[in-house]
Amino acid sequence: MTESRRRKAPLVADKRYASKGRKPTATKGTAKPAGKKAAARKTTTRKSTRRKTRRKSGGGGGFFRRLFRWVWRLIWGVSWRVGAVAALLLALAVGVVYTSLPDVDALLDGRARGSVTLLDRDGKVFAWRGDQFGGVITADTVSPYLKNAVVATEDKRFYRHFGVSPRGVASAVRINLREGRGPLSGHGGSTITQQTAKLLCLGVPYVPSEWESEAAYEADCRQGSLWRKGKEAVYAFAMEVKYSKDEILTIYLNRAFLGSGARGFEAASQRYFGISAAEVSPSQAAMLAGLLVAPTRYAPTNNLQRSQDRAQLVIGLMEAQGYLTTAQASGARSNPAQLSAAAAARAGGYFADWVITELPSFFGSDTTDDVVIRTTLDQRLQKSAEEALQYIFKEKVREGSKAQAAIVVMSADGAVRAMVGGRKTRVSGAFNRATQALRQTGSSFKPFVYATALELGYSPLDTVVDEPYCINIAGSGQWCPKNYTNKHYGRVTLADALKNSLNIPAVKVAEVAGLENVRTVASEFGIESNLAEGPALALGASESTLIEMTGAYAGILNGGSAVEPYGLTELKLLGDDAPLMATSTGIGERVINDKAAKQLTWMMERVVSEGTGGRAKLPGWQVAGKTGTTQAARDAWFIGFTADYVTGVWMGYDDNTPLSGVTGGGLPAEIWKETMVRVTEGMTPTPLPMLAPDPPVRQEQPRRQRRNQGNGFENAINNLLNNIFGN
């Protein structure tokens, strides 16, 4: 056999690795070169495969994928490192704040000043001033309706978040943008924890020396910058670590401002409803929770209907979140919360302001303690005065008139029982025309001219000639007073001169009695304003306030002793039994003798029963009083009294515009009557303490002694008396 025929068959391994179409290896001597060629072919095949793969995948797309993967790995690597650093810094910041947080009890009453609670003469609360704090309440002791209302309204996920709610923030941003505001303007998406942090001013206490005012401090605490929001979030995280959820809610319930000076829900509940926050009903709880969004706007004492409408929305939230059943929600809607009698009345706003201003500032406007003041106010009489004023202006004053009026009701010892300082009666901090407005008194001053004459020994039945009369005044020339009617009535008694408010007799009597004596009597009766120097003093050229004039008339009623009008009877610190201040009476030194006071009362009774004050007649009652109208009718007065109360009324314009067709015997007398009809309702009429004069006995010359005048002037006095009164 030839060599070629004896060629061996291919090995199994050769068959296994041989490529399709590849020739088998023939001999052992050629195996190695064949292996090198196979390896080369294999390498070429792999490169060809990669090129084909790149062509199939689009060529450059793989490059961008690799670039994207690289960028992503870079971002991720940087992000988690930055995040880790940020988390570490946040943890450190939270830890620092955590260590500064005090116990919960130290955060419940954060007021910078105290409060003043005013009680009427019967011990019932009628007004508050300052920041009221009704006492500590907790999330456990407060009414569950109130607790649920606050959570439903302010932060429905309160018990599930960690202090900040990203979902809430995102929702708030979306709403703000939809409503055309900036992302952080308007809705803030703050949780209750964040709101509590803001109420705590992030732990920065109020130091008066470092701030222009408390309002400036609070405005700084409420600012909503991005940096401030970040600090607020850190503080909220620290609070969540330090306190339990109920402890945070307790702080919030005690520190939230809820309008009308109420700090915390206990104070608000007491102020608006007269009950504790532990006792409020669903409708009351909804009204209180509704205040949180805008306390002043939704305060029920400002607008009850608006507050009730807001409460309806809160009831809906409570029902939707399962805090109220359908039946409970329906009942709350059908029976909206109502104000307590004291809150609804808002009586004595002018009176309360006056009492506060009469106190030392450390017990009043600047107090840092909680002060309780018992006052002289009679709420029935206060309501009477307010209703009377409203009635007259509604029924007898033209619509749109800007005329103003004021009323003071007082006991004979100076205790102020009611005060109205203007037509808007339910106010606080307003201009008080009863105590602050200095106005010319007009003829309402004349009783003090006749009081001086009576004190000097004259009788109401002594006479004076009403005739043309002129006086030369140094530096001013001749002054000739005239009567309101421009008529003269000849010889008249002092009683008739006062009854008809004649000017010339009043000037003559003042000249005889001595202008200095008249000034002394008036000032001792309590008219502390600067009194006119010249003879126009007798006609009320001086200015005074309504409360001064009413107090002076009270001195006539009580028998001739001066009074100091007062409104405070007792002042205590909250929780103390012993009073720090007390007043039992305002009666002071005697000014005129009892007989003179009673005769003057008799003269003033005739002013009402027969003279210019006829519109003030009170059926079944004896009334004494005096009208007063100033030059050009810029001021109109009527001040009068029964045996029980003295009431003063002033009417005029704030800008001194003359009244049109109004005199003291007109609308002021009618306001007086309407007030006293209500004041005396149900009372038994009591006669006035007055004394009719004895019939005159003709004498050559009664002995009269002028106050503060030596005997050297006796002849001059007698000559002047003869000229004025006749022999």
PDB file of N, CA, C and O in Angstrom, residues 20 75 218 277 367 386 450 468 503 507 516 518 542 609 644 686 690 722:
ATOM      1  N   LYS A  20     -15.989  24.940   9.914  1.00  0.00           N
ATOM      2  CA  LYS A  20     -16.674  24.485   8.715  1.00  0.00           C
ATOM      3  C   LYS A  20     -15.860  24.855   7.488  1.00  0.00           C
ATOM      4  O   LYS A  20     -15.444  25.980   7.355  1.00  0.00           O
ATOM      5  N   ILE A  75     -22.330  61.657  39.776  1.00  0.00           N
ATOM      6  CA  ILE A  75     -23.368  62.369  40.553  1.00  0.00           C
ATOM      7  C   ILE A  75     -23.737  61.584  41.803  1.00  0.00           C
ATOM      8  O   ILE A  75     -23.851  62.133  42.899  1.00  0.00           O
ATOM      9  N   GLU A 218     -42.467  90.096  67.609  1.00  0.00           N
ATOM     10  CA  GLU A 218     -43.356  89.066  67.089  1.00  0.00           C
ATOM     11  C   GLU A 218     -43.335  89.040  65.560  1.00  0.00           C
ATOM     12  O   GLU A 218     -43.431  87.972  64.951  1.00  0.00           O
ATOM     13  N   ALA A 277     -61.882  75.324  78.516  1.00  0.00           N
ATOM     14  CA  ALA A 277     -61.626  74.624  77.254  1.00  0.00           C
ATOM     15  C   ALA A 277     -61.887  73.128  77.378  1.00  0.00           C
ATOM     16  O   ALA A 277     -61.996  72.435  76.362  1.00  0.00           O
ATOM     17  N   THR A 367     -48.417  95.998  83.018  1.00  0.00           N
ATOM     18  CA  THR A 367     -48.310  94.971  84.052  1.00  0.00           C
ATOM     19  C   THR A 367     -47.682  93.692  83.506  1.00  0.00           C
ATOM     20  O   THR A 367     -47.932  93.290  82.368  1.00  0.00           O
ATOM     21  N   GLU A 386     -76.154 103.116  76.857  1.00  0.00           N
ATOM     22  CA  GLU A 386     -75.848 102.801  75.467  1.00  0.00           C
ATOM     23  C   GLU A 386     -77.122 102.771  74.621  1.00  0.00           C
ATOM     24  O   GLU A 386     -77.150 103.299  73.505  1.00  0.00           O
ATOM     25  N   TYR A 450     -73.916 130.414  91.534  1.00  0.00           N
ATOM     26  CA  TYR A 450     -74.951 130.567  92.549  1.00  0.00           C
ATOM     27  C   TYR A 450     -74.593 129.811  93.828  1.00  0.00           C
ATOM     28  O   TYR A 450     -74.984 130.223  94.923  1.00  0.00           O
ATOM     29  N   PRO A 468     -79.531 145.853  80.320  1.00  0.00           N
ATOM     30  CA  PRO A 468     -78.270 145.997  79.580  1.00  0.00           C
ATOM     31  C   PRO A 468     -77.124 146.294  80.538  1.00  0.00           C
ATOM     32  O   PRO A 468     -77.250 147.121  81.451  1.00  0.00           O
ATOM     33  N   ASN A 503     -78.059 135.282  81.332  1.00  0.00           N
ATOM     34  CA  ASN A 503     -76.621 135.525  81.381  1.00  0.00           C
ATOM     35  C   ASN A 503     -76.240 136.759  82.193  1.00  0.00           C
ATOM     36  O   ASN A 503     -75.286 136.725  82.983  1.00  0.00           O
ATOM     37  N   VAL A 507     -73.596 137.013  85.435  1.00  0.00           N
ATOM     38  CA  VAL A 507     -72.369 137.813  85.460  1.00  0.00           C
ATOM     39  C   VAL A 507     -72.374 138.761  86.656  1.00  0.00           C
ATOM     40  O   VAL A 507     -71.357 138.913  87.360  1.00  0.00           O
ATOM     41  N   GLU A 516     -62.811 135.293  92.028  1.00  0.00           N
ATOM     42  CA  GLU A 516     -61.847 134.376  92.629  1.00  0.00           C
ATOM     43  C   GLU A 516     -62.544 133.345  93.504  1.00  0.00           C
ATOM     44  O   GLU A 516     -62.154 132.180  93.549  1.00  0.00           O
ATOM     45  N   VAL A 518     -65.603 132.285  93.029  1.00  0.00           N
ATOM     46  CA  VAL A 518     -66.279 131.351  92.122  1.00  0.00           C
ATOM     47  C   VAL A 518     -65.284 130.316  91.604  1.00  0.00           C
ATOM     48  O   VAL A 518     -65.585 129.115  91.557  1.00  0.00           O
ATOM     49  N   SER A 542     -64.810 128.641  80.445  1.00  0.00           N
ATOM     50  CA  SER A 542     -63.750 127.682  80.749  1.00  0.00           C
ATOM     51  C   SER A 542     -64.069 126.329  80.117  1.00  0.00           C
ATOM     52  O   SER A 542     -65.210 126.030  79.774  1.00  0.00           O
ATOM     53  N   SER A 609     -88.420 121.496  86.249  1.00  0.00           N
ATOM     54  CA  SER A 609     -89.880 121.514  86.386  1.00  0.00           C
ATOM     55  C   SER A 609     -90.523 122.738  85.734  1.00  0.00           C
ATOM     56  O   SER A 609     -91.676 122.674  85.293  1.00  0.00           O
ATOM     57  N   ASP A 644     -80.786 109.434  93.499  1.00  0.00           N
ATOM     58  CA  ASP A 644     -79.915 108.255  93.462  1.00  0.00           C
ATOM     59  C   ASP A 644     -78.710 108.404  92.544  1.00  0.00           C
ATOM     60  O   ASP A 644     -77.624 107.902  92.864  1.00  0.00           O
ATOM     61  N   THR A 686     -87.552 108.498  94.908  1.00  0.00           N
ATOM     62  CA  THR A 686     -87.074 109.061  96.167  1.00  0.00           C
ATOM     63  C   THR A 686     -87.000 110.569  96.019  1.00  0.00           C
ATOM     64  O   THR A 686     -86.499 111.065  95.004  1.00  0.00           O
ATOM     65  N   MET A 690     -83.619 118.560  98.926  1.00  0.00           N
ATOM     66  CA  MET A 690     -83.618 119.993  98.633  1.00  0.00           C
ATOM     67  C   MET A 690     -84.354 120.760  99.728  1.00  0.00           C
ATOM     68  O   MET A 690     -85.151 120.211 100.487  1.00  0.00           O
ATOM     69  N   ASN A 722     -75.593 147.472  96.322  1.00  0.00           N
ATOM     70  CA  ASN A 722     -76.713 148.405  96.158  1.00  0.00           C
ATOM     71  C   ASN A 722     -76.974 148.702  94.691  1.00  0.00           C
ATOM     72  O   ASN A 722     -78.120 148.813  94.254  1.00  0.00           O
TER      73      ASN A 722
END
